[in-house]
mmCIF file of C-alpha atoms in Angstrom:
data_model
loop_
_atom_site.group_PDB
_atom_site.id
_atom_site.type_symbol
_atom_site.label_atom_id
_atom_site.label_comp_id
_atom_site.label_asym_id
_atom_site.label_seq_id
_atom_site.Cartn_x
_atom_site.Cartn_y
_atom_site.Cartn_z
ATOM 1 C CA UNK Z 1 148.900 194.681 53.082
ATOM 2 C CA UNK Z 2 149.983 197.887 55.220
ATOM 3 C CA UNK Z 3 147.891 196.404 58.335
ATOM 4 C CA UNK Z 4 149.784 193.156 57.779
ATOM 5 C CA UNK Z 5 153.206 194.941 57.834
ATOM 6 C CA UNK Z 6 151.758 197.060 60.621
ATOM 7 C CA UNK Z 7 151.078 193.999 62.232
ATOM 8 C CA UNK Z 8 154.650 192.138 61.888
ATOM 9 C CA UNK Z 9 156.436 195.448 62.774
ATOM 10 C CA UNK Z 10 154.414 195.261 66.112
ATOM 11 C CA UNK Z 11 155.399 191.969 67.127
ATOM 12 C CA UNK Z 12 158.630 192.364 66.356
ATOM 13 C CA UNK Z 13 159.046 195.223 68.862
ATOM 14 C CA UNK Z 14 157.215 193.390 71.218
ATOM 15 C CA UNK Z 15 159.588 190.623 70.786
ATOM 16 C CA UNK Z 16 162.083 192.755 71.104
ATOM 17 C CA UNK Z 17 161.047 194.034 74.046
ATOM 18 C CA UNK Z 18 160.011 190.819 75.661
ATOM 19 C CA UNK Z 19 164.572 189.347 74.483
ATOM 20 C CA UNK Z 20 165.571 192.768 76.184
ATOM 21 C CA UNK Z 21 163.570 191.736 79.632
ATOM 22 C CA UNK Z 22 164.628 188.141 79.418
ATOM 23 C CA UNK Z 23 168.817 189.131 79.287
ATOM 24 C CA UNK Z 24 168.252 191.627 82.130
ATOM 25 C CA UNK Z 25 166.379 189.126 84.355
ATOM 26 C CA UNK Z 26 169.249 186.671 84.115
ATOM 27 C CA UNK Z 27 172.080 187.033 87.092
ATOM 28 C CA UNK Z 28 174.860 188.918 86.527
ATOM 29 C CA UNK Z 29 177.941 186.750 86.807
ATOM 30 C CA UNK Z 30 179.805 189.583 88.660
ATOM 31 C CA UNK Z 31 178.736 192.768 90.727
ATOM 32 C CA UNK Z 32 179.781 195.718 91.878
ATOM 33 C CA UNK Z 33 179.833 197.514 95.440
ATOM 34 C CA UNK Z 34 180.890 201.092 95.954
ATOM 35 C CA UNK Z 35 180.655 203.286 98.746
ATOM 36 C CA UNK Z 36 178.315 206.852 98.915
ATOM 37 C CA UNK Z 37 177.926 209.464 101.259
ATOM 38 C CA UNK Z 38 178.645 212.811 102.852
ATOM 39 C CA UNK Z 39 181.972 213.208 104.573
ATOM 40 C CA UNK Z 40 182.855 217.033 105.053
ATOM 41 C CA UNK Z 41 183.415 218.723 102.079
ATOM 42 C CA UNK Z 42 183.598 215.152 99.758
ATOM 43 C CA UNK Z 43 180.419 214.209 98.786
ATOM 44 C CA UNK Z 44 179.490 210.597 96.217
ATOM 45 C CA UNK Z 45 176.421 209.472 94.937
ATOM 46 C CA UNK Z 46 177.222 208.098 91.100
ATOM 47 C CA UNK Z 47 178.699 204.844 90.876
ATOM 48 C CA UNK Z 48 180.611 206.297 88.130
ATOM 49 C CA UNK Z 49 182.192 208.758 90.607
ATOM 50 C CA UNK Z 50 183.320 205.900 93.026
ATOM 51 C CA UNK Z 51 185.838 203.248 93.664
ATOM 52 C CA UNK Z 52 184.015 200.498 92.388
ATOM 53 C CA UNK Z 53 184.893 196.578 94.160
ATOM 54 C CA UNK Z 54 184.196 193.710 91.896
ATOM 55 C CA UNK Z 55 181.882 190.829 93.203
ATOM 56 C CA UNK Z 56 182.993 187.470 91.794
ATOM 57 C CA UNK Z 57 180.534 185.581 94.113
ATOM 58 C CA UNK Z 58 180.933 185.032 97.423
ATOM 59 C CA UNK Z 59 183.599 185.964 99.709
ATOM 60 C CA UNK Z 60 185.058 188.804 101.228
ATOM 61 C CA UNK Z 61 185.708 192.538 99.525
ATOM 62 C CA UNK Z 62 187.013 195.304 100.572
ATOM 63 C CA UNK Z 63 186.178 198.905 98.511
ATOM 64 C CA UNK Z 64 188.155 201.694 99.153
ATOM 65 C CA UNK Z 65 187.094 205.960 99.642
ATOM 66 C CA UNK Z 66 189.903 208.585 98.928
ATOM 67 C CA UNK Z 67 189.051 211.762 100.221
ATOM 68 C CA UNK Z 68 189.794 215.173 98.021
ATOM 69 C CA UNK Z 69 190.313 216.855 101.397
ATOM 70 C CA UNK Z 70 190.780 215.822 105.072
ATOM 71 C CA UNK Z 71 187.307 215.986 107.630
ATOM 72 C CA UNK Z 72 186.270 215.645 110.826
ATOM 73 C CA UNK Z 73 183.106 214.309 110.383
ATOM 74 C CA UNK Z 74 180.786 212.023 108.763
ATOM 75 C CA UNK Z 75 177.140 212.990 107.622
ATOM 76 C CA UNK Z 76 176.252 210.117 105.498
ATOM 77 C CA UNK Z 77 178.305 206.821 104.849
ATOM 78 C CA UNK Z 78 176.331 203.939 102.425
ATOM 79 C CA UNK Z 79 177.361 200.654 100.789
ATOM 80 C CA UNK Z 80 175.959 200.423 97.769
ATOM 81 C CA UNK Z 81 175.499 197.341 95.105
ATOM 82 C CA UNK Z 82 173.788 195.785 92.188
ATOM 83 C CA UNK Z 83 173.511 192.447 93.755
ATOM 84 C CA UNK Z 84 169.014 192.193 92.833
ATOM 85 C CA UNK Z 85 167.735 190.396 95.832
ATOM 86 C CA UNK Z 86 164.831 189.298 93.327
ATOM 87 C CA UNK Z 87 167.117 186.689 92.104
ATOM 88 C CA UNK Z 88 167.772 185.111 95.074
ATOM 89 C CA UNK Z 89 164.633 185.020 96.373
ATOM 90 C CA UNK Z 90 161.396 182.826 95.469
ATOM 91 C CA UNK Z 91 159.034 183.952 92.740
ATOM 92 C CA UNK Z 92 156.301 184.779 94.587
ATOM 93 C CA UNK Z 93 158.445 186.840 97.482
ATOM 94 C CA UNK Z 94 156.779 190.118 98.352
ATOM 95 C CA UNK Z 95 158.194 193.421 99.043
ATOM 96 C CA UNK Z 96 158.005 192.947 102.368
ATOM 97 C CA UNK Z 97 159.377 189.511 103.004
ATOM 98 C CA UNK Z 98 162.343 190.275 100.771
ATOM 99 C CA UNK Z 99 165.207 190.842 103.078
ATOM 100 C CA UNK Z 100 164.233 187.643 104.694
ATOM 101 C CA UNK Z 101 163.516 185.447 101.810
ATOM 102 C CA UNK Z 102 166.339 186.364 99.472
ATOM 103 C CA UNK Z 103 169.888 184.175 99.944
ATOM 104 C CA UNK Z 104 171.459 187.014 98.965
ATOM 105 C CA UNK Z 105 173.448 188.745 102.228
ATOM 106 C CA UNK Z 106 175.633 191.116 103.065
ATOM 107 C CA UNK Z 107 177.993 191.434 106.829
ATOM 108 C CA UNK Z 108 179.874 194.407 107.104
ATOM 109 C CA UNK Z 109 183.423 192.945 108.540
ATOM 110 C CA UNK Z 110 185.391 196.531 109.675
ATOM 111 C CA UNK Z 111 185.948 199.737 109.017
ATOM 112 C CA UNK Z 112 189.317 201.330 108.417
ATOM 113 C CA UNK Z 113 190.161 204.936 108.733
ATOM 114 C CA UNK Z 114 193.218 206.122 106.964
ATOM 115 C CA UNK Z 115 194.667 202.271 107.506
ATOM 116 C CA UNK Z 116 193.978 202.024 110.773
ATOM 117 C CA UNK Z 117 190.386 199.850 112.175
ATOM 118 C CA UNK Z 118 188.008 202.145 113.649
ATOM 119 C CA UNK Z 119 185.314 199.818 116.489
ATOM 120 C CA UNK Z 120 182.513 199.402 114.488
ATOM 121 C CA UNK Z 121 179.206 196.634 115.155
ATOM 122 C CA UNK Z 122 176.743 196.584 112.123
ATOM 123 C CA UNK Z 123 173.560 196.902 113.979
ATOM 124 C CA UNK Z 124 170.351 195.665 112.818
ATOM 125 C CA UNK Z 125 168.281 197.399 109.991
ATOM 126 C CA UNK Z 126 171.728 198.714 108.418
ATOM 127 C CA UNK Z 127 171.308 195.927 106.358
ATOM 128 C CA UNK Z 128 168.224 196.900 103.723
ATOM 129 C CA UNK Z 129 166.707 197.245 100.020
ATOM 130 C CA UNK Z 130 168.056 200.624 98.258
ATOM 131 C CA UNK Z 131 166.118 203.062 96.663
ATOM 132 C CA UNK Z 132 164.822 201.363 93.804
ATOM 133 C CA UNK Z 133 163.213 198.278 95.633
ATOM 134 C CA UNK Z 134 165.770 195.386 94.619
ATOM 135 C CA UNK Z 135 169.438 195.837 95.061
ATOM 136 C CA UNK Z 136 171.194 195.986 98.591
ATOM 137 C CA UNK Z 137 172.648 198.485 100.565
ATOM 138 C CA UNK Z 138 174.189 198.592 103.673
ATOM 139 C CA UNK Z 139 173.786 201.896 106.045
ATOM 140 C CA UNK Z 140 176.700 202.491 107.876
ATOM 141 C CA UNK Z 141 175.787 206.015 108.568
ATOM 142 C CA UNK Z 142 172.546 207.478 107.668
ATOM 143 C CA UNK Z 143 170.265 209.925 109.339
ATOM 144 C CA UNK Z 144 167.599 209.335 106.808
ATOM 145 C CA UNK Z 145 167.122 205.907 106.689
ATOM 146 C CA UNK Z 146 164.098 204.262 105.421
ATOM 147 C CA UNK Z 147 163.150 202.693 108.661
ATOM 148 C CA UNK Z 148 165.711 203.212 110.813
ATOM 149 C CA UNK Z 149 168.631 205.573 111.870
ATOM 150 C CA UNK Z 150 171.995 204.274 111.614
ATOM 151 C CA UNK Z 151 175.023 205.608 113.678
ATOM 152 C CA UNK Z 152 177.534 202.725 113.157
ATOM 153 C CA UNK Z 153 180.281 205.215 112.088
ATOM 154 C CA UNK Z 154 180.433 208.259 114.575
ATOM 155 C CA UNK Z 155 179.180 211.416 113.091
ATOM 156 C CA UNK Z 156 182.044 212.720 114.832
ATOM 157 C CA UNK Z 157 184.652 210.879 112.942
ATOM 158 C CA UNK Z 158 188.530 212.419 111.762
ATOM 159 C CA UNK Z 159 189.537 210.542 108.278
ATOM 160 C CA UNK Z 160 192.500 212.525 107.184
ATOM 161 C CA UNK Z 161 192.788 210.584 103.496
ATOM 162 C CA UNK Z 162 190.302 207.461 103.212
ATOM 163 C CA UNK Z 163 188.073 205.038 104.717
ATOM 164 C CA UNK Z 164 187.719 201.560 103.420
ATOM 165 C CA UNK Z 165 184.978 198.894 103.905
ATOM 166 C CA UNK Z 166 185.370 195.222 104.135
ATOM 167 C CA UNK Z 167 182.394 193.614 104.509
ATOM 168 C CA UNK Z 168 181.022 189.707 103.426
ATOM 169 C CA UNK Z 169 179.738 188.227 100.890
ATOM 170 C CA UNK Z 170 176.608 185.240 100.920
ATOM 171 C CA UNK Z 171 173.773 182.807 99.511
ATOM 172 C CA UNK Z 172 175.369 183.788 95.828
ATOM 173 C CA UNK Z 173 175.148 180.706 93.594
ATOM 174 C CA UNK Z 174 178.683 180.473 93.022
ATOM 175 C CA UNK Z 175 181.650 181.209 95.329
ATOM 176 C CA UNK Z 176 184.648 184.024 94.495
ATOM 177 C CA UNK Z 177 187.558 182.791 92.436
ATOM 178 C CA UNK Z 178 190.027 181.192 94.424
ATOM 179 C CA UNK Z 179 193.507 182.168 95.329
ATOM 180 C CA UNK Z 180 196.157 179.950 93.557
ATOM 181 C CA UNK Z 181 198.637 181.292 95.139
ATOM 182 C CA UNK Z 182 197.786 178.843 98.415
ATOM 183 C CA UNK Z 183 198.255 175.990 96.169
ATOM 184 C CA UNK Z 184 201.585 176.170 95.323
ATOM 185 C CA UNK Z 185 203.236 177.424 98.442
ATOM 186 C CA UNK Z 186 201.667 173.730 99.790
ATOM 187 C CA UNK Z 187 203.433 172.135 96.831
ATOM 188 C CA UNK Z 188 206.670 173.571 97.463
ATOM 189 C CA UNK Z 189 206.117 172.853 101.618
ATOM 190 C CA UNK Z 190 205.511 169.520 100.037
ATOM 191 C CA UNK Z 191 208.695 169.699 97.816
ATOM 192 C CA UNK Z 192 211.182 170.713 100.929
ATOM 193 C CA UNK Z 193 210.063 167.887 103.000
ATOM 194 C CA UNK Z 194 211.683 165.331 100.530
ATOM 195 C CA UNK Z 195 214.355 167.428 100.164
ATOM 196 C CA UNK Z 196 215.118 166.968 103.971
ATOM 197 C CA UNK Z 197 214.465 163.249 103.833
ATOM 198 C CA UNK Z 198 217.408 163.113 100.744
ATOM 199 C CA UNK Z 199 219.265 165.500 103.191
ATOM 200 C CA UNK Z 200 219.321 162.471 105.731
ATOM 201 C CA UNK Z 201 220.069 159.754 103.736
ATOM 202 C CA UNK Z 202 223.081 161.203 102.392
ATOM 203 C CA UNK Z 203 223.917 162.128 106.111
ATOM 204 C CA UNK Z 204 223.198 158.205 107.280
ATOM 205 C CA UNK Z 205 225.130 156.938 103.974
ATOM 206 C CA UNK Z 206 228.377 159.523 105.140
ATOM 207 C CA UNK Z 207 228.357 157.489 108.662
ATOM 208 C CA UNK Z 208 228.276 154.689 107.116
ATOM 209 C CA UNK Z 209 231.189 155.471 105.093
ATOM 210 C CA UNK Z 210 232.876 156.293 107.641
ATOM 211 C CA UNK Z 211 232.491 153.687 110.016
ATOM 212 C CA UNK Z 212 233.620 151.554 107.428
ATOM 213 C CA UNK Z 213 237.011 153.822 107.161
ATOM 214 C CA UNK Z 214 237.500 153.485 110.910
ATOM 215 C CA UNK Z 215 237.150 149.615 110.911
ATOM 216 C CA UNK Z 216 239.484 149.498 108.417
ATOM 217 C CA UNK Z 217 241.694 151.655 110.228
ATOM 218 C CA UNK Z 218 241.288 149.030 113.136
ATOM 219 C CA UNK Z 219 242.176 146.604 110.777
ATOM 220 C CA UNK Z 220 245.221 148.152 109.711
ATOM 221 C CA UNK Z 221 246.492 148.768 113.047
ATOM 222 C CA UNK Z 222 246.007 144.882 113.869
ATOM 223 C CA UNK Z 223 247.510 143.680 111.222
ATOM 224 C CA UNK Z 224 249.916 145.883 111.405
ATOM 225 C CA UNK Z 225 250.684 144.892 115.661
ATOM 226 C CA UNK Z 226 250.727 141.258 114.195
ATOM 227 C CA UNK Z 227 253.597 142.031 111.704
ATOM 228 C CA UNK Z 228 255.792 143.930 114.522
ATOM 229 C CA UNK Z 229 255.253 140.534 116.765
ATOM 230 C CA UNK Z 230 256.457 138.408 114.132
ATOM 231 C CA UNK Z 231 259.831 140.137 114.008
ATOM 232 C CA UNK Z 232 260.376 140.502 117.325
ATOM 233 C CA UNK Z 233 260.055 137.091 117.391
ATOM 234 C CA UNK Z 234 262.011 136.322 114.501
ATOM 235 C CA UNK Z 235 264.650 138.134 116.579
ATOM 236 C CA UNK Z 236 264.628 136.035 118.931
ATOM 237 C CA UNK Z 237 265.275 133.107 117.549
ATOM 238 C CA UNK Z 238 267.769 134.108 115.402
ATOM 239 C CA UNK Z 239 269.516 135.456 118.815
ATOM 240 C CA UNK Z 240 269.442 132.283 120.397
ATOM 241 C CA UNK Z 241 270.615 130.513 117.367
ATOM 242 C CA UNK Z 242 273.546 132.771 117.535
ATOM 243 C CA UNK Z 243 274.452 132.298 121.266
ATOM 244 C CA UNK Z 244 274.352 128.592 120.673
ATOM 245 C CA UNK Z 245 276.746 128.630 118.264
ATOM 246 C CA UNK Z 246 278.965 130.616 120.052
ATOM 247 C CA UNK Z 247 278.859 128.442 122.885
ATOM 248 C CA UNK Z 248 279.672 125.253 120.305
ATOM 249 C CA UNK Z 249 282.324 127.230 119.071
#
């Protein structure tokens, strides 16, 4: 009886074990990127100690470094995430071929020094596997890379306050949320178009109204010529009438 229990604890825990690999192997359905490094006298290397940017797919980010204290230099500047490259890649992808076979990419876009772009090219090789074999990193700079030295932000390098990173996004399976802000400034573009087209009817119905006034202004004045001719002729007649019988007389 105790071997049996012995037994059916053991499985348990192994089943337990085998639920707790299956959740972590599933993509995430957001990650994070954060940025580490040396920069004078500020030094990161916890996520927990960063300014973290949410990845809701992909799309572009931006993630943000406030200095404690001003420097003019820059001994070590990473981008770090928790995007596994494992999950974008094929099942039977080896170490070695994982850069190239996983979907998963990032571009560094610019770099911004105290809100102002720095030039900055991402050169090849900043783009690599982290420490622990599976998420990526980008090297902006690093003196102790794994294969290669990167120098795409001068070591010599003034940041009086912060830096910030905006960088790309790719080969995700779904893209970031969208903004629905777009949507309705189209609508009400959409909305201010009729409104113009109402604008010009009532403009086209006001000449029409007043044409009409004018021709019956036009009309008035004719009508009112034709009455003054009748009297004057009226006049007339009766004048002549008058010097005939005068002349009877």
């Amino acid at each position: 009886m105790k071997k049996f229990v012995t037994a059916a604890m053991s499985c348990a825990i192994a089943f337990a074990a085998c639920a707790g690999m299956s959740v972590s192997a599933e993509k995430a359905d957001t990650y994070s990127a954060w940025l580490v490094g040396t920069i004078g006298g500020n030094q990161i290397w916890e996520k927990a100690d960063a300014e973290v940017a949410s990845i809701t797919g992909n799309g572009s980010y931006t993630v943000n470094w406030k200095l404690d204290q001003g420097s003019d230099s820059v001994s070590c500047l990473i981008l770090k995430t928790d995007i596994n490259l494992y999950d974008y890649a094929p099942e039977d992808v080896t170490a070695e071929k994982l850069l190239d076979e996983s979907s998963a990419k990032i571009v560094i876009d610019s770099v911004s020094v105290d809100g102002a772009p720095i030039s900055y090219k991402m050169s090849d090789g900043a783009f690599t596997v982290d420490d622990d074999g599976s998420t990526i990193r980008v090297n902006l700079m690093n003196e102790w890379g794994q294969k290669v030295n990167i120098y795409d932000v001068p070591a010599k390098t003034n940041i009086a306050e912060s830096i910030s990173v905006s960088f790309t996004v790719s080969g995700l399976d779904q893209d970031a949320d969208k903004d629905d802000s777009k949507g309705d400034d189209t609508k009400q573009d959409d909305t201010k178009q009729d409104n113009t087209k109402t604008d010009n009817t009532k403009k086209d119905n006001t000449k029409t109204d007043n044409t009409k006034k004018d021709d019956t202004k036009k009309d008035a004045a004719k009508t009112g010529d034709a009455g003054v001719g009748l009297a004057l002729a009226g006049l007339t007649i009766a004048g002549a009438a008058a010097f005939v019988s005068k002349k009877r007389n």
